[in-house]
Coordinates of C-alpha atoms in Angstrom, one line a residue:
M144 CA 96.8 -12.1 0.0
R145 CA 96.3 -10.4 3.5
A146 CA 95.1 -6.5 3.6
P147 CA 97.6 -4.3 5.3
S148 CA 97.4 -3.3 8.8
L149 CA 96.3 0.5 9.5
N150 CA 97.7 2.9 12.0
V151 CA 95.9 5.1 14.2
L152 CA 96.1 7.9 11.6
G153 CA 94.3 5.5 9.1
T154 CA 97.6 4.8 7.0
E155 CA 99.5 1.7 6.3
L156 CA 101.1 0.5 9.6
E157 CA 104.8 1.1 9.7
S158 CA 107.2 -0.8 11.4
C159 CA 108.4 -0.2 14.6
S160 CA 111.6 -2.0 15.3
T161 CA 113.9 -4.9 14.0
A162 CA 116.7 -4.1 16.4
P163 CA 115.7 -5.1 18.7
V164 CA 112.7 -7.1 16.9
T165 CA 109.5 -6.4 18.4
G166 CA 105.8 -7.1 18.1
F167 CA 103.5 -9.9 19.3
F168 CA 104.3 -11.6 16.2
R169 CA 107.9 -10.8 16.4
D170 CA 107.5 -9.2 12.8
G171 CA 108.9 -5.5 13.6
C172 CA 105.5 -4.1 13.7
C173 CA 102.8 -3.7 16.4
N174 CA 100.2 -6.2 14.5
T175 CA 97.7 -7.8 16.6
G176 CA 95.2 -10.6 16.2
P177 CA 93.0 -12.8 18.1
M178 CA 95.6 -14.3 20.3
D179 CA 97.2 -11.3 21.3
Q180 CA 94.9 -10.8 24.5
G181 CA 97.3 -7.7 25.5
L182 CA 97.0 -5.7 22.4
H183 CA 100.6 -5.0 22.0
T184 CA 100.1 -2.3 19.8
V185 CA 101.7 1.0 21.0
C186 CA 105.0 1.7 19.2
A187 CA 106.8 3.3 22.0
L188 CA 110.1 5.0 22.7
M189 CA 111.5 3.5 25.8
T190 CA 112.6 5.7 28.4
A191 CA 114.6 4.9 31.4
E192 CA 111.6 6.1 33.8
F193 CA 109.4 4.1 31.9
L194 CA 111.2 0.7 31.9
A195 CA 111.7 1.3 35.9
Y196 CA 108.2 1.8 36.1
S197 CA 107.3 -1.4 34.0
K198 CA 109.7 -3.3 36.4
Y199 CA 108.2 -2.0 39.4
L200 CA 104.7 -3.2 38.1
G201 CA 106.2 -6.9 37.4
N202 CA 107.0 -6.6 33.9
D203 CA 110.9 -6.3 33.5
L204 CA 111.7 -5.3 30.2
S205 CA 115.1 -4.3 30.7
T206 CA 116.7 -7.5 32.1
P207 CA 118.5 -9.5 29.1
R208 CA 116.9 -13.1 29.2
P209 CA 118.9 -15.0 26.6
E210 CA 117.0 -18.4 27.1
Y211 CA 114.3 -16.4 25.1
G212 CA 116.9 -14.6 22.8
F213 CA 115.9 -11.4 24.4
A214 CA 118.9 -8.8 25.2
G215 CA 116.6 -6.6 27.5
L216 CA 115.5 -3.1 26.4
K217 CA 117.3 0.2 26.8
H218 CA 116.5 3.8 26.7
G219 CA 116.0 4.8 23.3
D220 CA 114.8 1.3 22.1
H221 CA 111.2 1.0 20.3
W222 CA 108.9 -1.5 21.6
C223 CA 105.4 -2.6 20.9
L224 CA 103.6 -2.1 24.4
C225 CA 100.3 -3.2 25.4
A226 CA 97.7 -0.5 24.8
G227 CA 96.3 -0.9 28.4
R228 CA 99.9 -0.5 30.0
F229 CA 100.4 2.5 28.0
L230 CA 97.1 4.2 29.4
Q231 CA 98.0 3.0 32.8
A232 CA 101.7 4.7 32.1
H233 CA 99.8 7.9 30.9
E234 CA 97.6 8.1 34.0
E235 CA 100.8 7.7 36.3
G236 CA 102.5 10.4 34.1
V237 CA 105.3 8.0 32.8
A238 CA 104.1 7.3 29.4
P239 CA 106.9 7.3 26.7
R240 CA 106.6 9.1 23.3
I241 CA 105.0 7.2 20.7
R242 CA 105.3 6.8 16.8
L243 CA 101.9 7.1 15.7
K244 CA 102.6 5.6 12.3
S245 CA 103.5 2.5 13.7
T246 CA 101.0 2.6 16.4
H247 CA 98.1 0.0 15.3
Q248 CA 94.5 1.3 15.0
R249 CA 93.2 -1.4 17.4
T250 CA 94.8 0.8 20.1
L251 CA 92.0 3.3 20.0
D252 CA 89.6 0.6 21.3
V253 CA 91.6 1.4 24.8
V254 CA 93.2 4.9 24.2
S255 CA 91.9 7.9 22.6
L256 CA 93.5 9.7 19.7
Q257 CA 93.9 12.8 21.6
I258 CA 95.9 11.0 24.1
L259 CA 98.3 9.4 21.5
L260 CA 98.7 12.5 19.9
D261 CA 99.8 14.2 23.3
Y262 CA 102.7 11.5 23.3
A263 CA 103.5 11.7 19.4
A264 CA 107.1 11.5 18.3
D265 CA 106.7 11.5 14.7

């Protein structure tokens, strides 16, 4: 049996979203593993501003891609972001709010806990 994943607070990782289903493993959680080179570990609450920023940088998360079963994200959706992209958005002043209980502890390899606390929605 696999040990539970932990969040940045040191407790069991909670689900981020199942509608839309998110996570590197599409299990609704911001779990990670050796194949997840982007470290999709930050459970973020999407905003129109962040979605526009991401699209500008070449990662269009808002346009539906039915061939991949992806309806596109909209303001208010929760999504597992790459830790590096979250930090970049923070540095640019466009980082979204996050759910700490759903943000994997591996995020701390990239983003300080203090920065994460500043964006906490939970």
